[in-house]
Amino acid sequence: MIRTVSVFGGGAPRDGQPAYQQAYALGRLLAEAGYTVMTGGYAGTMEAVSRGAKEGGAHVIGVTVGMFERAGHRPNPYLDEVVHYEDLSARLLHVVKRAGAVIALPGGIGTLSEVALTWSLLQTREVEPMPFILLGQH
């Protein structure tokens, strides 16, 4: 049974923008369906999904990385748990290998990296088969 859903997405959307609102709604729906939600833990759609999930009653996990925090990024305030890595590749592996399903929202190069890694690990069977959903125009 799927217990944790990882959601990938960009850091640019802000509250009030359509991409943020859609990500918030996704987080809320996942919470109402009983899932734990895991994101990259920062701003944009990661924050929106975390916020929607938290306000919907889900346990929310943010997986953070040292290079972003050294650049001034801070985890969003809607996280119940923070898993921190100094290494970006370890962070990427965590959000894929610790999920029972993956949903990717539109984003930038980081989201593309997460999508490519997920697809590769699924294709090479390094992870168990799981739902892998791309939402929106990528």
Short mmCIF file of C-alpha atoms in Angstrom, two decimals:
data_model
loop_
_atom_site.label_atom_id
_atom_site.label_comp_id
_atom_site.label_asym_id
_atom_site.label_seq_id
_atom_site.Cartn_x
_atom_site.Cartn_y
_atom_site.Cartn_z
CA MET A 1 0.00 0.00 0.00
CA ILE A 2 1.23 3.50 -0.85
CA ARG A 3 1.81 5.52 2.30
CA THR A 4 4.12 8.32 1.18
CA VAL A 5 3.76 10.36 -1.99
CA SER A 6 6.70 12.48 -3.16
CA VAL A 7 5.72 15.63 -5.03
CA PHE A 8 8.26 17.45 -7.20
CA GLY A 9 7.83 21.00 -8.45
CA GLY A 10 9.41 24.38 -8.96
CA GLY A 11 10.40 26.92 -6.34
CA ALA A 12 9.18 30.01 -8.21
CA PRO A 13 5.35 30.06 -7.87
CA ARG A 14 4.01 32.28 -5.09
CA ASP A 15 0.77 32.30 -3.11
CA GLY A 16 -2.08 33.53 -5.29
CA GLN A 17 -0.59 32.30 -8.57
CA PRO A 18 -2.38 29.46 -10.41
CA ALA A 19 0.55 27.02 -10.08
CA TYR A 20 0.65 27.61 -6.31
CA GLN A 21 -3.11 27.16 -5.99
CA GLN A 22 -3.03 23.91 -7.98
CA ALA A 23 -0.16 22.55 -5.87
CA TYR A 24 -2.03 23.53 -2.69
CA ALA A 25 -5.13 21.67 -3.91
CA LEU A 26 -3.03 18.59 -4.71
CA GLY A 27 -1.51 18.58 -1.21
CA ARG A 28 -4.94 18.95 0.35
CA LEU A 29 -6.37 16.07 -1.71
CA LEU A 30 -3.44 13.81 -0.83
CA ALA A 31 -3.95 14.60 2.86
CA GLU A 32 -7.66 13.93 2.69
CA ALA A 33 -6.89 10.58 1.04
CA GLY A 34 -4.66 9.66 4.00
CA TYR A 35 -1.18 9.97 2.49
CA THR A 36 2.04 11.25 4.00
CA VAL A 37 3.42 13.93 1.68
CA MET A 38 7.12 14.45 0.95
CA THR A 39 8.55 17.44 -0.94
CA GLY A 40 11.86 19.18 -1.42
CA GLY A 41 10.87 21.32 1.54
CA TYR A 42 11.41 24.84 0.25
CA ALA A 43 9.29 27.55 -1.47
CA GLY A 44 7.02 27.58 -4.51
CA THR A 45 5.02 24.48 -5.33
CA MET A 46 6.93 22.58 -2.64
CA GLU A 47 5.53 25.02 -0.07
CA ALA A 48 2.06 24.96 -1.62
CA VAL A 49 1.84 21.16 -1.56
CA SER A 50 3.21 21.10 1.99
CA ARG A 51 0.73 23.74 3.10
CA GLY A 52 -2.25 22.01 1.52
CA ALA A 53 -1.22 18.68 3.00
CA LYS A 54 -0.58 20.14 6.47
CA GLU A 55 -3.88 22.00 6.51
CA GLY A 56 -5.57 18.77 5.36
CA GLY A 57 -4.12 16.85 8.32
CA ALA A 58 -1.27 14.95 6.66
CA HIS A 59 2.20 14.31 8.01
CA VAL A 60 4.50 16.44 5.83
CA ILE A 61 8.18 15.68 5.23
CA GLY A 62 10.65 18.10 3.67
CA VAL A 63 13.93 16.78 2.31
CA THR A 64 16.44 19.60 2.33
CA VAL A 65 20.02 20.04 1.16
CA GLY A 66 22.95 22.09 2.42
CA MET A 67 23.74 23.85 -0.85
CA PHE A 68 20.29 25.49 -0.91
CA GLU A 69 20.51 26.60 2.69
CA ARG A 70 23.98 28.05 2.15
CA ALA A 71 22.37 30.07 -0.69
CA GLY A 72 19.81 31.48 1.76
CA HIS A 73 16.84 29.17 1.19
CA ARG A 74 14.97 28.05 4.30
CA PRO A 75 12.58 25.12 4.79
CA ASN A 76 8.94 26.14 4.50
CA PRO A 77 6.90 26.44 7.72
CA TYR A 78 4.45 23.63 6.87
CA LEU A 79 6.81 20.71 7.52
CA ASP A 80 6.34 18.24 10.37
CA GLU A 81 9.66 16.56 9.71
CA VAL A 82 12.86 17.68 8.00
CA VAL A 83 15.33 15.19 6.56
CA HIS A 84 18.55 17.04 5.74
CA TYR A 85 21.37 16.05 3.40
CA GLU A 86 24.56 17.87 2.55
CA ASP A 87 24.72 16.04 -0.78
CA LEU A 88 22.20 16.77 -3.55
CA SER A 89 22.38 13.26 -5.02
CA ALA A 90 21.55 11.71 -1.63
CA ARG A 91 18.58 14.06 -1.35
CA LEU A 92 17.35 13.06 -4.81
CA LEU A 93 17.64 9.36 -4.00
CA HIS A 94 15.74 9.85 -0.76
CA VAL A 95 12.70 11.51 -2.35
CA VAL A 96 12.44 8.71 -4.90
CA LYS A 97 13.43 5.60 -2.95
CA ARG A 98 11.36 6.46 0.15
CA ALA A 99 8.15 7.08 -1.81
CA GLY A 100 5.35 4.74 -2.78
CA ALA A 101 4.28 7.10 -5.56
CA VAL A 102 5.70 10.18 -7.28
CA ILE A 103 3.87 13.17 -8.72
CA ALA A 104 5.75 15.83 -10.69
CA LEU A 105 4.36 19.32 -11.20
CA PRO A 106 5.88 21.84 -13.62
CA GLY A 107 9.25 23.15 -12.53
CA GLY A 108 12.79 23.85 -13.63
CA ILE A 109 16.04 21.94 -13.89
CA GLY A 110 15.71 20.49 -10.38
CA THR A 111 12.30 19.06 -11.18
CA LEU A 112 13.63 17.71 -14.46
CA SER A 113 16.46 15.99 -12.55
CA GLU A 114 13.95 14.41 -10.17
CA VAL A 115 11.77 13.21 -13.04
CA ALA A 116 14.74 11.77 -14.94
CA LEU A 117 16.06 9.97 -11.85
CA THR A 118 12.63 8.54 -11.04
CA TRP A 119 12.14 7.32 -14.58
CA SER A 120 15.64 5.79 -14.67
CA LEU A 121 15.25 3.99 -11.32
CA LEU A 122 11.86 2.63 -12.38
CA GLN A 123 13.12 1.49 -15.77
CA THR A 124 16.20 -0.24 -14.35
CA ARG A 125 14.08 -1.72 -11.54
CA GLU A 126 16.25 -0.18 -8.83
CA VAL A 127 12.97 0.75 -7.16
CA GLU A 128 9.75 -1.24 -7.00
CA PRO A 129 7.14 -0.33 -9.59
CA MET A 130 5.04 2.60 -8.36
CA PRO A 131 2.69 5.22 -9.73
CA PHE A 132 4.64 7.99 -11.48
CA ILE A 133 2.43 10.89 -12.53
CA LEU A 134 3.33 14.05 -14.43
CA LEU A 135 0.76 16.83 -13.97
CA GLY A 136 0.45 20.04 -15.95
CA GLN A 137 2.39 21.30 -18.91
CA HIS A 138 6.07 20.46 -18.47
#
